[in-house]
PDB file of C-alpha atoms in Angstrom:
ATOM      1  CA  UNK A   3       0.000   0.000   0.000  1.00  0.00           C
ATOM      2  CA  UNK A   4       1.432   3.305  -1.114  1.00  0.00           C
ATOM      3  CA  UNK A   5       0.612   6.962   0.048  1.00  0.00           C
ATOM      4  CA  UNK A   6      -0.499   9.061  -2.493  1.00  0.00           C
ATOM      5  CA  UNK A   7      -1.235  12.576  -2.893  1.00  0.00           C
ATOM      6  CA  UNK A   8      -3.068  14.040  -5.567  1.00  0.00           C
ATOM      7  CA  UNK A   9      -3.405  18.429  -6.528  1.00  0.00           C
ATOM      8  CA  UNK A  10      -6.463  18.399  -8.385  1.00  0.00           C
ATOM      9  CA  UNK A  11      -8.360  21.515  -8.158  1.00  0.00           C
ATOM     10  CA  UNK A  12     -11.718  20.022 -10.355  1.00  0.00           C
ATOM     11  CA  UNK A  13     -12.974  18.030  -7.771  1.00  0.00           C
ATOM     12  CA  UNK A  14     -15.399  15.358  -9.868  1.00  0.00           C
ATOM     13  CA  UNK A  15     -11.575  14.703 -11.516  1.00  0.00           C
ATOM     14  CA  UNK A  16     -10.308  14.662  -7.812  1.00  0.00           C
ATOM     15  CA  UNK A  17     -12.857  12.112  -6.804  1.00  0.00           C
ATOM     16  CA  UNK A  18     -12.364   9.776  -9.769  1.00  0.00           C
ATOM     17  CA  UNK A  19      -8.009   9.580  -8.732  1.00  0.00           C
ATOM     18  CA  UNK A  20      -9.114   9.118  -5.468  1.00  0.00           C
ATOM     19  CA  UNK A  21     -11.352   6.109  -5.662  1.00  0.00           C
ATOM     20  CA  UNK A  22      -9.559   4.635  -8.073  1.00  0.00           C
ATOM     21  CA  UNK A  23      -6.443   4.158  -6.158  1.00  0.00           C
ATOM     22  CA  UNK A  24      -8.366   3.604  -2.498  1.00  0.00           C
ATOM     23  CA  UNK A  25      -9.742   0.538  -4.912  1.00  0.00           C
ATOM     24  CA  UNK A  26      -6.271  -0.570  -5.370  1.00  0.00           C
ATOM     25  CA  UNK A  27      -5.318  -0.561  -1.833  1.00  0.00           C
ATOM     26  CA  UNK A  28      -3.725   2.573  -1.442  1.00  0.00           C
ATOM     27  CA  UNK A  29      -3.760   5.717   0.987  1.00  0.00           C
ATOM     28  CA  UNK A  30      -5.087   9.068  -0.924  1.00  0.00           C
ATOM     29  CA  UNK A  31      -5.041  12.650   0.151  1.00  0.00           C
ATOM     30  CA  UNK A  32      -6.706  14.968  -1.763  1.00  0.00           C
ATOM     31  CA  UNK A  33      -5.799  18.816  -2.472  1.00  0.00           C
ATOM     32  CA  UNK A  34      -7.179  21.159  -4.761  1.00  0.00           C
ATOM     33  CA  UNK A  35      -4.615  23.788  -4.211  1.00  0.00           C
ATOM     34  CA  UNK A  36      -0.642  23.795  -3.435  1.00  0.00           C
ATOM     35  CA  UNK A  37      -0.767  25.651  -0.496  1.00  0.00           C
ATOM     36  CA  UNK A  38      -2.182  22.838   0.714  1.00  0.00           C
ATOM     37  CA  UNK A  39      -0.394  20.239  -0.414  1.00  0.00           C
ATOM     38  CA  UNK A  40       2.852  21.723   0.339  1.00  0.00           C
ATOM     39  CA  UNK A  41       1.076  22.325   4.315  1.00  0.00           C
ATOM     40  CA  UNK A  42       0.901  18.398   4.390  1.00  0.00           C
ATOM     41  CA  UNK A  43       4.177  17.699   2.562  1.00  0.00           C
ATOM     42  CA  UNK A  44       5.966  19.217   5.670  1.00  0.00           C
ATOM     43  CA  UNK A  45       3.798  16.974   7.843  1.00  0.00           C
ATOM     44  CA  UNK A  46       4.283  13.419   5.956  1.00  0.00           C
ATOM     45  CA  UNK A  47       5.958  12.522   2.890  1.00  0.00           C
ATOM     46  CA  UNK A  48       4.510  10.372   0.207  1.00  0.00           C
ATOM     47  CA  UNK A  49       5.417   7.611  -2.066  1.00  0.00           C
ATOM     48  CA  UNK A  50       3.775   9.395  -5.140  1.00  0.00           C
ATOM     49  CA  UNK A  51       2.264  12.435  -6.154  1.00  0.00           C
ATOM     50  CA  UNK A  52      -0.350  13.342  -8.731  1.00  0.00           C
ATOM     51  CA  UNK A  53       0.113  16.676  -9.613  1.00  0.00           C
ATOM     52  CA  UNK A  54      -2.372  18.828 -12.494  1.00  0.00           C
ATOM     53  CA  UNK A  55      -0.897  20.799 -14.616  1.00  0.00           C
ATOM     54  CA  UNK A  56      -3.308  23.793 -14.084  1.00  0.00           C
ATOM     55  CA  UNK A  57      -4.277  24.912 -10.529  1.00  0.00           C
ATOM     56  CA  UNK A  58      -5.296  28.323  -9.310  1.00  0.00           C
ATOM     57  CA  UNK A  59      -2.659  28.941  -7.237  1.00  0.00           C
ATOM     58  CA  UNK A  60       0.447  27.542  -8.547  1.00  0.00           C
ATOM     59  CA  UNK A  61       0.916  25.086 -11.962  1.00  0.00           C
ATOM     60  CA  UNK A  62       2.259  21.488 -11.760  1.00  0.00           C
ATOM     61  CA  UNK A  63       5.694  22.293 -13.448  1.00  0.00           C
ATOM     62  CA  UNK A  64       6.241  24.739 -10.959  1.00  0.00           C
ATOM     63  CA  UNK A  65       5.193  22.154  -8.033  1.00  0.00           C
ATOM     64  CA  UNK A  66       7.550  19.729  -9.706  1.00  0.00           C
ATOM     65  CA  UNK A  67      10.699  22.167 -10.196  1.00  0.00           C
ATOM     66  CA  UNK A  68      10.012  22.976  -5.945  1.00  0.00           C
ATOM     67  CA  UNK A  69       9.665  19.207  -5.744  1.00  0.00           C
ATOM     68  CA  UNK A  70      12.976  18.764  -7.534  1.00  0.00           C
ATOM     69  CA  UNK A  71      15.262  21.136  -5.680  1.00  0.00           C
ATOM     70  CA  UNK A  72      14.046  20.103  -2.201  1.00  0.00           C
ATOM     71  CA  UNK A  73      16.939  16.921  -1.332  1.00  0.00           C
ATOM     72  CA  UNK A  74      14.307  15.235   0.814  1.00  0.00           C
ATOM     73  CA  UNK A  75      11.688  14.991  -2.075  1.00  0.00           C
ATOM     74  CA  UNK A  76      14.096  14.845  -4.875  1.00  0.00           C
ATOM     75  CA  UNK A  77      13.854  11.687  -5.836  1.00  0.00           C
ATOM     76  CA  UNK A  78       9.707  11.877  -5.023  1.00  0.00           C
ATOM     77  CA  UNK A  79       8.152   9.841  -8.254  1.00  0.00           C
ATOM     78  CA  UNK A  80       5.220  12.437  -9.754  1.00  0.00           C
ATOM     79  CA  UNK A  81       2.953  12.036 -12.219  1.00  0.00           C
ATOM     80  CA  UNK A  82       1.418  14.912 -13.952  1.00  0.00           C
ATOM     81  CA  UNK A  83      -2.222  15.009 -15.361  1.00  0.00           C
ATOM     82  CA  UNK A  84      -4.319  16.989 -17.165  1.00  0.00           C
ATOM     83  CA  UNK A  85      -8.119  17.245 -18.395  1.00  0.00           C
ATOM     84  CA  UNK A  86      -6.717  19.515 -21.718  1.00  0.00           C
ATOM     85  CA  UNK A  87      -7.040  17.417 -24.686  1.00  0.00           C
ATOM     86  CA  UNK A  88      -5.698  20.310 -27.559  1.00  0.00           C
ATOM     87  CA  UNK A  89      -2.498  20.326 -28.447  1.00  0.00           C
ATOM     88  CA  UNK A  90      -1.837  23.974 -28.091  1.00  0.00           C
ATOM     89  CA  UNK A  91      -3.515  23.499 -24.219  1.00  0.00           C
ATOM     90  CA  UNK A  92      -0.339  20.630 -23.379  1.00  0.00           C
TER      91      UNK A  92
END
């Protein structure tokens, strides 16, 4: 069972991650913004993150690139989603 957090700010998307993985025997918390998420990250670290690519606060590349330059989450395995299907959106 891994711990998983997932910054989604749509929450019917939200919802869909969560039960998903809670099916598959995992741990899920939720956020819908990075302030947040990054509140909980100093808290407990998890084994993955699922991080959009658009949130109101702060976008996933930029949550990655923090991520990335922090040595205790460096390593951190993130995925990042998105609901844009145009090209010129990715």
């Amino acid at each position: 069972m891994a711990l998983i957090y997932i910054i989604e700010d749509d929450d019917s998307i939200r919802e869909i991650e969560e039960l998903a993985l809670i099916n598959a025997g995992h741990k899920v918390c939720g956020f819908s913004c990075a302030t947040d998420f990054f509140k909980k990250m100093e808290e407990v670290l998890p084994d993955l993150c699922l991080v959009d690519i658009m949130l109101p606060d702060e976008n996933g590349n930029e949550i990655t690139k923090k991520l990335r330059k922090n040595p205790d989450t460096k390593k951190l395995p993130i995925i990042i989603v998105t609901a844009k299907t145009g090209e010129l959106d990715l």
